[in-house]
Amino acid sequence: MTDLSTPSPGGASSFWKGLRAFVPLVPGVMPFGMVAGIAAVQAGFTPIQSMAFSLIGYAGSAQLVASQMFGQTPVLLIVLATLIVNLRFAMYSASMLPLFDGVPLARRWLLAYGLTDQSYAVTMGRPATEPNPVAYYTGATALMWLTWQGGTAVGALLGAKIPASWPLEFAVPLSFIALLIPVLRSRPQVLAAGISAVVAVAAHSLPFRLNLILGAVCGIAAGLLAQRWKGQR
């Protein structure tokens, strides 16, 4: 994490600014974290295992995918599915790389661990006059991490007391939909989401939840083709 004790332009101030900028997102992150904790317990994890899973595999939507596939799918396919879900972070990292020029590699690894959709959005939407974007990102990331881990812990403890017969699975797709809808701003994005959904549902009978991987691949391909066609026009 950024060393705020070293001389840097507005380091500590930027940290708290980033933290405060993230506060409006807390009400949305907390229930999502609870759903992740409940999903892990419903998949067969103990509450302690669920919280450890969230600490080690801090990955939001990928945690939900892994929980849904746990016990029904080979580990290799679970890893592949979570990698596909998290491909967007490669693009996030590339766009943020100029902000971390001069930051030691070891510190970058720690900062990368905290990268989420929400902390990325807050950092990239920071004021243009912000003197220390690294500290700003660190503040947003710190509150995001605390909120997510707290929500996961509450969900894990709550999920342990909910009968397995209760159909909580609906909360997972609803959470994905809530994350997806606000970012669909162009026709290629809408097409990619639509193709992914149609293929995943149509291929529901495939074993090992391969319909999720197939849907993701088809959606990405459709979105890229649409974007290329749009660019040629």
mmCIF file of C-alpha atoms in Angstrom:
data_model
loop_
_atom_site.group_PDB
_atom_site.id
_atom_site.type_symbol
_atom_site.label_atom_id
_atom_site.label_comp_id
_atom_site.label_asym_id
_atom_site.label_seq_id
_atom_site.Cartn_x
_atom_site.Cartn_y
_atom_site.Cartn_z
ATOM 1 C CA MET A 1 0.000 0.000 0.000
ATOM 2 C CA THR A 2 1.161 3.521 -0.627
ATOM 3 C CA ASP A 3 3.385 4.778 2.166
ATOM 4 C CA LEU A 4 1.601 7.918 3.240
ATOM 5 C CA SER A 5 4.341 8.788 5.709
ATOM 6 C CA THR A 6 6.832 9.590 2.960
ATOM 7 C CA PRO A 7 6.855 13.075 1.480
ATOM 8 C CA SER A 8 4.424 13.240 -1.387
ATOM 9 C CA PRO A 9 2.121 15.948 -2.674
ATOM 10 C CA GLY A 10 -1.060 15.649 -0.615
ATOM 11 C CA GLY A 11 -0.581 11.944 0.223
ATOM 12 C CA ALA A 12 -2.619 11.687 3.441
ATOM 13 C CA SER A 13 -5.150 14.232 2.219
ATOM 14 C CA SER A 14 -5.630 12.339 -1.048
ATOM 15 C CA PHE A 15 -6.100 9.073 0.857
ATOM 16 C CA TRP A 16 -9.010 10.496 2.842
ATOM 17 C CA LYS A 17 -10.474 12.141 -0.239
ATOM 18 C CA GLY A 18 -10.501 8.783 -2.007
ATOM 19 C CA LEU A 19 -12.031 7.114 1.023
ATOM 20 C CA ARG A 20 -14.773 9.742 1.266
ATOM 21 C CA ALA A 21 -15.463 9.498 -2.471
ATOM 22 C CA PHE A 22 -16.216 5.797 -2.018
ATOM 23 C CA VAL A 23 -18.726 6.289 0.831
ATOM 24 C CA PRO A 24 -21.812 6.601 -1.456
ATOM 25 C CA LEU A 25 -21.037 3.139 -2.888
ATOM 26 C CA VAL A 26 -21.049 1.389 0.493
ATOM 27 C CA PRO A 27 -24.844 0.716 0.541
ATOM 28 C CA GLY A 28 -24.528 -1.156 -2.748
ATOM 29 C CA VAL A 29 -21.358 -3.092 -1.910
ATOM 30 C CA MET A 30 -22.457 -4.348 1.515
ATOM 31 C CA PRO A 31 -25.463 -6.455 0.354
ATOM 32 C CA PHE A 32 -23.464 -7.784 -2.589
ATOM 33 C CA GLY A 33 -20.792 -8.976 -0.157
ATOM 34 C CA MET A 34 -23.501 -10.572 1.979
ATOM 35 C CA VAL A 35 -24.782 -12.481 -1.058
ATOM 36 C CA ALA A 36 -21.235 -13.746 -1.704
ATOM 37 C CA GLY A 37 -20.927 -14.954 1.876
ATOM 38 C CA ILE A 38 -24.325 -16.677 1.787
ATOM 39 C CA ALA A 39 -23.560 -18.283 -1.584
ATOM 40 C CA ALA A 40 -20.290 -19.730 -0.250
ATOM 41 C CA VAL A 41 -22.018 -21.236 2.789
ATOM 42 C CA GLN A 42 -24.810 -22.630 0.634
ATOM 43 C CA ALA A 43 -22.131 -24.205 -1.587
ATOM 44 C CA GLY A 44 -20.809 -26.174 1.393
ATOM 45 C CA PHE A 45 -18.191 -23.881 2.968
ATOM 46 C CA THR A 46 -18.156 -23.257 6.698
ATOM 47 C CA PRO A 47 -18.480 -19.608 7.773
ATOM 48 C CA ILE A 48 -14.731 -19.485 8.539
ATOM 49 C CA GLN A 49 -13.895 -21.016 5.138
ATOM 50 C CA SER A 50 -16.234 -18.525 3.450
ATOM 51 C CA MET A 51 -14.476 -15.574 5.070
ATOM 52 C CA ALA A 52 -11.037 -17.027 4.267
ATOM 53 C CA PHE A 53 -12.145 -17.592 0.675
ATOM 54 C CA SER A 54 -13.132 -13.937 0.444
ATOM 55 C CA LEU A 55 -9.796 -12.799 1.872
ATOM 56 C CA ILE A 56 -7.706 -14.975 -0.444
ATOM 57 C CA GLY A 57 -9.853 -14.831 -3.562
ATOM 58 C CA TYR A 58 -11.043 -11.235 -3.175
ATOM 59 C CA ALA A 59 -12.795 -11.066 -6.545
ATOM 60 C CA GLY A 60 -16.448 -10.084 -6.179
ATOM 61 C CA SER A 61 -18.441 -11.584 -9.022
ATOM 62 C CA ALA A 62 -15.817 -14.291 -9.580
ATOM 63 C CA GLN A 63 -16.405 -15.448 -6.006
ATOM 64 C CA LEU A 64 -20.063 -15.964 -6.847
ATOM 65 C CA VAL A 65 -19.198 -17.896 -9.997
ATOM 66 C CA ALA A 66 -16.774 -20.121 -8.094
ATOM 67 C CA SER A 67 -19.321 -20.722 -5.331
ATOM 68 C CA GLN A 68 -21.983 -21.697 -7.845
ATOM 69 C CA MET A 69 -19.635 -24.158 -9.548
ATOM 70 C CA PHE A 70 -18.070 -25.578 -6.375
ATOM 71 C CA GLY A 71 -18.754 -29.278 -5.889
ATOM 72 C CA GLN A 72 -20.259 -29.666 -9.364
ATOM 73 C CA THR A 73 -17.367 -28.762 -11.629
ATOM 74 C CA PRO A 74 -13.675 -29.772 -11.897
ATOM 75 C CA VAL A 75 -11.296 -27.287 -10.307
ATOM 76 C CA LEU A 76 -9.630 -26.506 -13.643
ATOM 77 C CA LEU A 77 -12.942 -25.347 -15.129
ATOM 78 C CA ILE A 78 -13.694 -23.258 -12.041
ATOM 79 C CA VAL A 79 -10.332 -21.515 -12.425
ATOM 80 C CA LEU A 80 -10.960 -20.977 -16.149
ATOM 81 C CA ALA A 81 -14.429 -19.529 -15.525
ATOM 82 C CA THR A 82 -13.156 -17.086 -12.886
ATOM 83 C CA LEU A 83 -10.315 -15.996 -15.169
ATOM 84 C CA ILE A 84 -12.803 -15.233 -17.945
ATOM 85 C CA VAL A 85 -15.022 -13.277 -15.553
ATOM 86 C CA ASN A 86 -12.005 -11.255 -14.392
ATOM 87 C CA LEU A 87 -10.545 -10.496 -17.824
ATOM 88 C CA ARG A 88 -11.819 -6.933 -17.526
ATOM 89 C CA PHE A 89 -9.234 -6.255 -14.832
ATOM 90 C CA ALA A 90 -6.464 -6.617 -17.394
ATOM 91 C CA MET A 91 -7.959 -3.614 -19.205
ATOM 92 C CA TYR A 92 -8.435 -1.738 -15.935
ATOM 93 C CA SER A 93 -4.787 -2.330 -15.034
ATOM 94 C CA ALA A 94 -3.548 -1.172 -18.432
ATOM 95 C CA SER A 95 -5.502 2.078 -18.236
ATOM 96 C CA MET A 96 -4.292 2.773 -14.683
ATOM 97 C CA LEU A 97 -0.629 1.947 -15.305
ATOM 98 C CA PRO A 98 0.434 5.581 -15.964
ATOM 99 C CA LEU A 99 -0.878 6.545 -12.516
ATOM 100 C CA PHE A 100 1.548 4.164 -10.818
ATOM 101 C CA ASP A 101 4.706 5.290 -12.585
ATOM 102 C CA GLY A 102 7.531 5.185 -10.051
ATOM 103 C CA VAL A 103 5.678 3.001 -7.516
ATOM 104 C CA PRO A 104 7.841 -0.006 -6.481
ATOM 105 C CA LEU A 105 6.780 -3.334 -7.969
ATOM 106 C CA ALA A 106 6.045 -4.958 -4.596
ATOM 107 C CA ARG A 107 3.701 -2.111 -3.709
ATOM 108 C CA ARG A 108 1.992 -2.393 -7.090
ATOM 109 C CA TRP A 109 1.202 -6.053 -6.384
ATOM 110 C CA LEU A 110 -0.474 -5.085 -3.113
ATOM 111 C CA LEU A 111 -2.419 -2.295 -4.795
ATOM 112 C CA ALA A 112 -3.458 -4.688 -7.584
ATOM 113 C CA TYR A 113 -4.960 -7.033 -5.002
ATOM 114 C CA GLY A 114 -7.413 -4.281 -4.065
ATOM 115 C CA LEU A 115 -8.534 -3.447 -7.607
ATOM 116 C CA THR A 116 -12.311 -3.714 -8.054
ATOM 117 C CA ASP A 117 -14.895 -2.272 -10.432
ATOM 118 C CA GLN A 118 -15.922 0.246 -7.795
ATOM 119 C CA SER A 119 -12.436 1.412 -6.752
ATOM 120 C CA TYR A 120 -11.463 1.689 -10.420
ATOM 121 C CA ALA A 121 -14.503 3.851 -11.193
ATOM 122 C CA VAL A 122 -13.895 6.125 -8.206
ATOM 123 C CA THR A 123 -10.203 6.544 -9.059
ATOM 124 C CA MET A 124 -10.735 7.249 -12.744
ATOM 125 C CA GLY A 125 -13.481 9.722 -11.860
ATOM 126 C CA ARG A 126 -11.285 11.643 -9.418
ATOM 127 C CA PRO A 127 -10.967 15.436 -9.756
ATOM 128 C CA ALA A 128 -8.519 16.514 -12.438
ATOM 129 C CA THR A 129 -6.634 18.558 -9.833
ATOM 130 C CA GLU A 130 -5.998 15.540 -7.578
ATOM 131 C CA PRO A 131 -2.242 15.679 -6.780
ATOM 132 C CA ASN A 132 -1.750 12.065 -5.651
ATOM 133 C CA PRO A 133 -3.924 9.532 -7.542
ATOM 134 C CA VAL A 134 -2.125 6.575 -5.941
ATOM 135 C CA ALA A 135 -3.090 7.686 -2.428
ATOM 136 C CA TYR A 136 -6.588 8.522 -3.677
ATOM 137 C CA TYR A 137 -6.921 4.999 -5.093
ATOM 138 C CA THR A 138 -5.580 3.537 -1.847
ATOM 139 C CA GLY A 139 -8.254 5.327 0.183
ATOM 140 C CA ALA A 140 -11.071 4.133 -2.080
ATOM 141 C CA THR A 141 -9.649 0.613 -2.115
ATOM 142 C CA ALA A 142 -9.297 0.458 1.669
ATOM 143 C CA LEU A 143 -12.973 1.277 2.261
ATOM 144 C CA MET A 144 -14.070 -1.072 -0.508
ATOM 145 C CA TRP A 145 -12.079 -3.927 1.033
ATOM 146 C CA LEU A 146 -13.431 -3.303 4.541
ATOM 147 C CA THR A 147 -17.011 -3.073 3.266
ATOM 148 C CA TRP A 148 -16.749 -6.228 1.178
ATOM 149 C CA GLN A 149 -15.106 -8.324 3.875
ATOM 150 C CA GLY A 150 -17.615 -7.097 6.437
ATOM 151 C CA GLY A 151 -20.531 -7.931 4.140
ATOM 152 C CA THR A 152 -19.095 -11.354 3.361
ATOM 153 C CA ALA A 153 -18.637 -12.126 7.057
ATOM 154 C CA VAL A 154 -22.220 -11.125 7.853
ATOM 155 C CA GLY A 155 -23.511 -13.175 4.931
ATOM 156 C CA ALA A 156 -21.448 -16.213 5.916
ATOM 157 C CA LEU A 157 -22.698 -16.122 9.502
ATOM 158 C CA LEU A 158 -26.265 -15.514 8.357
ATOM 159 C CA GLY A 159 -26.068 -18.204 5.686
ATOM 160 C CA ALA A 160 -25.055 -20.808 8.242
ATOM 161 C CA LYS A 161 -28.422 -20.337 9.952
ATOM 162 C CA ILE A 162 -30.551 -20.455 6.786
ATOM 163 C CA PRO A 163 -32.000 -23.871 5.830
ATOM 164 C CA ALA A 164 -30.471 -25.318 2.676
ATOM 165 C CA SER A 165 -33.993 -25.719 1.284
ATOM 166 C CA TRP A 166 -34.425 -21.963 1.018
ATOM 167 C CA PRO A 167 -33.891 -20.921 -2.626
ATOM 168 C CA LEU A 168 -31.254 -18.202 -2.303
ATOM 169 C CA GLU A 169 -29.764 -18.840 -5.734
ATOM 170 C CA PHE A 170 -31.899 -16.109 -7.263
ATOM 171 C CA ALA A 171 -29.849 -13.479 -5.416
ATOM 172 C CA VAL A 172 -26.737 -14.307 -7.456
ATOM 173 C CA PRO A 173 -28.115 -13.555 -10.953
ATOM 174 C CA LEU A 174 -29.913 -10.513 -9.561
ATOM 175 C CA SER A 175 -26.596 -9.204 -8.251
ATOM 176 C CA PHE A 176 -24.959 -9.746 -11.632
ATOM 177 C CA ILE A 177 -27.815 -7.946 -13.374
ATOM 178 C CA ALA A 178 -27.535 -5.022 -10.958
ATOM 179 C CA LEU A 179 -23.813 -4.716 -11.787
ATOM 180 C CA LEU A 180 -24.316 -5.157 -15.516
ATOM 181 C CA ILE A 181 -27.168 -2.813 -16.410
ATOM 182 C CA PRO A 182 -25.469 0.498 -15.460
ATOM 183 C CA VAL A 183 -22.425 -0.205 -17.688
ATOM 184 C CA LEU A 184 -24.329 -1.075 -20.879
ATOM 185 C CA ARG A 185 -23.857 2.209 -22.696
ATOM 186 C CA SER A 186 -23.175 1.209 -26.306
ATOM 187 C CA ARG A 187 -24.697 -1.154 -28.850
ATOM 188 C CA PRO A 188 -21.694 -3.543 -28.867
ATOM 189 C CA GLN A 189 -21.956 -3.839 -25.081
ATOM 190 C CA VAL A 190 -25.686 -4.530 -25.225
ATOM 191 C CA LEU A 191 -25.145 -7.074 -27.992
ATOM 192 C CA ALA A 192 -22.387 -8.824 -26.031
ATOM 193 C CA ALA A 193 -24.580 -9.042 -22.920
ATOM 194 C CA GLY A 194 -27.567 -10.278 -24.915
ATOM 195 C CA ILE A 195 -25.608 -12.961 -26.786
ATOM 196 C CA SER A 196 -23.975 -14.140 -23.559
ATOM 197 C CA ALA A 197 -27.346 -14.483 -21.857
ATOM 198 C CA VAL A 198 -29.010 -16.290 -24.765
ATOM 199 C CA VAL A 199 -26.148 -18.756 -25.262
ATOM 200 C CA ALA A 200 -25.779 -19.458 -21.522
ATOM 201 C CA VAL A 201 -29.491 -20.208 -21.193
ATOM 202 C CA ALA A 202 -29.666 -22.223 -24.424
ATOM 203 C CA ALA A 203 -26.665 -24.329 -23.365
ATOM 204 C CA HIS A 204 -27.911 -24.846 -19.807
ATOM 205 C CA SER A 205 -27.889 -28.630 -20.226
ATOM 206 C CA LEU A 206 -24.110 -28.776 -20.750
ATOM 207 C CA PRO A 207 -22.195 -30.486 -17.924
ATOM 208 C CA PHE A 208 -19.853 -28.763 -15.459
ATOM 209 C CA ARG A 209 -21.568 -25.379 -15.965
ATOM 210 C CA LEU A 210 -19.822 -25.081 -19.323
ATOM 211 C CA ASN A 211 -22.747 -22.938 -20.474
ATOM 212 C CA LEU A 212 -21.275 -20.050 -18.433
ATOM 213 C CA ILE A 213 -17.927 -20.264 -20.211
ATOM 214 C CA LEU A 214 -19.542 -20.733 -23.616
ATOM 215 C CA GLY A 215 -21.845 -17.777 -23.053
ATOM 216 C CA ALA A 216 -18.956 -15.546 -21.981
ATOM 217 C CA VAL A 217 -16.816 -16.489 -24.986
ATOM 218 C CA CYS A 218 -19.680 -15.971 -27.457
ATOM 219 C CA GLY A 219 -20.576 -12.643 -25.869
ATOM 220 C CA ILE A 220 -16.990 -11.382 -26.043
ATOM 221 C CA ALA A 221 -16.708 -12.462 -29.690
ATOM 222 C CA ALA A 222 -20.005 -10.780 -30.604
ATOM 223 C CA GLY A 223 -19.017 -7.568 -28.833
ATOM 224 C CA LEU A 224 -15.618 -7.427 -30.548
ATOM 225 C CA LEU A 225 -17.155 -8.019 -33.978
ATOM 226 C CA ALA A 226 -19.776 -5.348 -33.386
ATOM 227 C CA GLN A 227 -17.140 -2.902 -32.181
ATOM 228 C CA ARG A 228 -14.969 -3.578 -35.233
ATOM 229 C CA TRP A 229 -17.917 -3.151 -37.581
ATOM 230 C CA LYS A 230 -18.849 0.087 -35.817
ATOM 231 C CA GLY A 231 -15.273 1.331 -36.184
ATOM 232 C CA GLN A 232 -15.204 0.568 -39.902
ATOM 233 C CA ARG A 233 -18.376 2.574 -40.371
#
